[in-house]
């Protein structure tokens, strides 16, 4: 059996690609100049930008070093973008379930706070 190549089809990997391409564009450098300076082949780079293979953290670091960008900021932006996309992909039912779960958790915290206050009042009456 052969090894199956990893793909970059999940929302986070797609967001990373989008952020890399945007950062390269913002740098004013061409993609060719960037992947050459980052010691990547054209085939290697374009497989990643097309989503047929994912970027590694080493790839991100080398690209960011070439374009003088902070790799942690690039990944942070990609995470925010992916989170927004994943939230928008939730169905109406999933959003309702999520809202209900959050409301139940909030109510539990409120109930716990109220019970603590009640106990405190009872203690004051006993003393």
Coordinates of C-alpha atoms in Angstrom, one line a residue:
X1 CA 0.0 0.0 0.0
X2 CA 1.2 3.5 -0.9
X3 CA 1.2 6.5 1.4
X4 CA -1.7 8.9 0.9
X5 CA -0.7 12.5 0.5
X6 CA -2.0 14.9 3.1
X7 CA -4.3 17.6 1.7
X8 CA -5.0 21.1 2.9
X9 CA -8.8 21.1 2.5
X10 CA -9.8 21.9 6.1
X11 CA -10.9 25.5 6.9
X12 CA -7.7 26.3 8.9
X13 CA -5.3 25.1 6.2
X14 CA -7.3 27.0 3.6
X15 CA -7.1 30.1 5.7
X16 CA -3.3 29.6 6.1
X17 CA -2.9 29.5 2.4
X18 CA -5.0 32.6 2.0
X19 CA -3.0 34.5 4.6
X20 CA 0.3 33.4 3.1
X21 CA -0.7 34.6 -0.4
X22 CA -2.0 37.9 1.0
X23 CA 1.2 38.4 3.1
X24 CA 3.3 37.8 0.0
X25 CA 1.2 40.2 -2.0
X26 CA 1.4 42.9 0.7
X27 CA 5.2 42.5 0.8
X28 CA 5.5 43.6 -2.8
X29 CA 7.5 40.5 -3.7
X30 CA 6.5 38.1 -6.4
X31 CA 5.6 34.5 -5.3
X32 CA 8.5 33.3 -7.4
X33 CA 11.0 35.5 -5.6
X34 CA 9.6 34.4 -2.2
X35 CA 9.6 30.6 -2.8
X36 CA 13.1 30.9 -4.4
X37 CA 14.4 32.8 -1.4
X38 CA 12.7 30.4 1.0
X39 CA 14.5 27.5 -0.8
X40 CA 11.3 25.9 -2.1
X41 CA 10.7 24.6 -5.6
X42 CA 7.9 26.0 -7.7
X43 CA 6.1 22.6 -7.6
X44 CA 6.4 22.4 -3.8
X45 CA 5.1 25.9 -3.3
X46 CA 2.2 25.7 -5.8
X47 CA 1.0 22.3 -4.5
X48 CA 0.6 24.1 -1.1
X49 CA -1.1 27.2 -2.5
X50 CA -3.5 25.0 -4.5
X51 CA -4.4 23.0 -1.4
X52 CA -3.1 19.6 -2.7
X53 CA -0.6 19.6 0.2
X54 CA -0.4 21.6 3.4
X55 CA 2.2 24.1 4.4
X56 CA 4.3 23.0 7.4
X57 CA 5.3 25.3 10.2
X58 CA 8.8 25.3 8.8
X59 CA 7.4 26.5 5.4
X60 CA 5.5 29.3 7.1
X61 CA 8.5 30.4 9.1
X62 CA 10.8 30.5 6.0
X63 CA 8.3 32.4 4.0
X64 CA 7.6 34.9 6.7
X65 CA 11.4 35.4 7.2
X66 CA 11.8 36.2 3.5
X67 CA 8.9 38.7 3.5
X68 CA 9.8 40.1 6.9
X69 CA 6.5 39.1 8.6
X70 CA 5.8 37.6 12.0
X71 CA 4.8 34.0 11.5
X72 CA 2.7 34.0 14.7
X73 CA 0.7 36.9 13.5
X74 CA 0.1 35.2 10.2
X75 CA -1.1 32.1 12.0
X76 CA -3.3 34.1 14.3
X77 CA -5.0 35.8 11.4
X78 CA -5.5 32.4 9.7
X79 CA -7.0 31.0 13.0
X80 CA -9.4 34.0 13.2
X81 CA -10.4 33.6 9.5
X82 CA -10.9 29.8 9.9
X83 CA -13.0 30.3 13.1
X84 CA -15.2 32.8 11.3
X85 CA -15.7 30.5 8.4
X86 CA -16.4 27.4 10.6
X87 CA -19.0 29.4 12.6
X88 CA -20.7 30.5 9.4
X89 CA -20.9 26.9 8.2
X90 CA -22.9 25.8 11.2
X91 CA -26.5 24.9 10.4
X92 CA -29.3 26.8 12.0
X93 CA -29.9 23.7 14.2
X94 CA -26.3 23.5 15.2
X95 CA -26.3 27.2 16.1
X96 CA -29.4 26.8 18.2
X97 CA -27.9 23.8 20.0
X98 CA -24.7 25.8 20.7
X99 CA -26.7 28.8 21.9
X100 CA -28.8 26.6 24.2
X101 CA -25.7 24.9 25.6
X102 CA -24.1 28.3 26.3
X103 CA -27.3 29.6 28.0
X104 CA -27.5 26.4 30.1
X105 CA -23.9 26.9 31.2
X106 CA -24.5 30.5 32.0
X107 CA -27.7 29.6 34.0
X108 CA -25.7 27.0 36.0
X109 CA -23.1 29.7 36.9
X110 CA -25.9 32.0 37.9
X111 CA -27.6 29.4 40.0
X112 CA -24.4 28.5 41.8
X113 CA -23.8 32.2 42.6
X114 CA -27.3 32.6 43.9
X115 CA -27.1 29.4 46.1
X116 CA -23.8 30.7 47.5
X117 CA -25.5 34.0 48.4
X118 CA -28.4 32.2 50.0
X119 CA -26.1 30.2 52.2
X120 CA -24.3 33.3 53.2
X121 CA -27.7 34.9 54.3
X122 CA -28.6 31.8 56.2
X123 CA -25.2 31.8 58.0
X124 CA -25.8 35.5 59.0
X125 CA -29.2 34.6 60.6
X126 CA -27.7 31.7 62.6
X127 CA -24.9 33.6 64.2

